[in-house]
Amino acid sequence: MVGFKPYYFCVESILMKRLWLAALLFAVPMQAMAQASRCPAPTSVPPKSELLHLLMTAQDRGFLWKITKDGHSSWLYGTIHASRQEWMLPGPLTRMAMMKSNIVALELNLQDPATLATLRKPEDPDRLQHLIQTGRKKKLDDLAETLCLPVANFSKTAVGLEAAGLSTAVGRVDGYYPDYAADLVIQGIAGGMKKDLIALEEAQTQRDLVIAANQADEDDFIDTTIKNISSGEARTDEKRIVEIWGQSDVTQLQHYDAWCKCLRTPKERAETKRLLDDRNIEMARKILSLHESGKSLFVAVGSLHMAGSKGLPALLKQDGFNIQQVVPAATGPSAL
């Protein structure tokens, strides 16, 4: 069994860590809130006997590419930011790719205290006052209560991050928890395997993606989030992307423009470019530099960063990499 010891012995500690959004959402136990019948069950660390079963039955999910240049290989793994407990452990092909890599590269290194400190910085006081006076803060707190999340956790959180966190948490009622996200588990496993862990982005960069440079843009983001959660659209969208990931449906991934509701207007297209295309260019440059230094990387970032002609596999192919689709198994010529 590939990588049994590092996976088995680090899983319990993995589940006690959080993605940065999950860290903001679930900083205190939720057992009391889960008593209400309308609330989803709280997350838990499975007993060791169940962990062994999860490891032995783990399937490869998500999207994995082997990229080769200059006589050695690295890997790209498309992750998801919420998942089921039974999906949380990577399958054998994903584990093998991690084992063969020198470095695990993620969007952020959540084991870095400075990174967490940046993400957890409170809202600007003037903006916070504005968001309270306009009722936006209360609307988000009301949604948190509806989602069975502890409102007190958001008292010192930047309001834009609260909005983003609630969007991630809407899938809990369907069994999709940020606590079991592939990103989170991969980071914990990397520590257990004593791999070098690097961040492809700065914490401030990710914070700035959510908290807009001006108040009007932040207001618009919060208003849109409130509308999408209240209407159920956010839950529908979360369920779609998680199921695409769980089924390793690479066709749906590559054609995300048909269902993402993110390219309908000039403003949405500009925002998608900022969130995906522009970041992909910078991440591809860093991956290329590290690979050309002789290192083998296991790169684990959100699956949408892998999609389309401006996704990481396509960009790295332009940089001279040979791209081999591993999960799901390639059945024909690459579309890249």
mmCIF file of C-alpha atoms in Angstrom, residues 9 15 19 80-81 96 104 108 137 201 210 220 234 236 245 249 251 259 301 327:
data_model
loop_
_atom_site.group_PDB
_atom_site.id
_atom_site.type_symbol
_atom_site.label_atom_id
_atom_site.label_comp_id
_atom_site.label_asym_id
_atom_site.label_seq_id
_atom_site.Cartn_x
_atom_site.Cartn_y
_atom_site.Cartn_z
ATOM 1 C CA PHE A 9 -0.402 8.441 11.405
ATOM 2 C CA LEU A 15 -8.468 16.898 10.616
ATOM 3 C CA LEU A 19 -8.405 25.663 5.414
ATOM 4 C CA ILE A 80 -11.770 21.132 -4.011
ATOM 5 C CA HIS A 81 -12.520 23.390 -1.038
ATOM 6 C CA MET A 96 2.186 7.867 -5.484
ATOM 7 C CA VAL A 104 4.347 20.072 -2.223
ATOM 8 C CA LEU A 108 -0.975 29.092 0.630
ATOM 9 C CA LYS A 137 -23.046 42.753 8.494
ATOM 10 C CA GLU A 201 0.872 32.934 -3.571
ATOM 11 C CA VAL A 210 -11.896 38.764 -1.389
ATOM 12 C CA ASP A 220 -21.218 44.533 -4.381
ATOM 13 C CA ALA A 234 -24.776 29.210 -3.902
ATOM 14 C CA THR A 236 -26.578 24.558 -6.102
ATOM 15 C CA TRP A 245 -14.648 16.828 -8.592
ATOM 16 C CA ASP A 249 -15.504 14.702 -14.648
ATOM 17 C CA THR A 251 -15.123 17.212 -19.528
ATOM 18 C CA TRP A 259 -22.169 26.318 -16.125
ATOM 19 C CA VAL A 301 -4.543 24.085 -6.199
ATOM 20 C CA VAL A 327 -6.862 11.066 -13.164
#
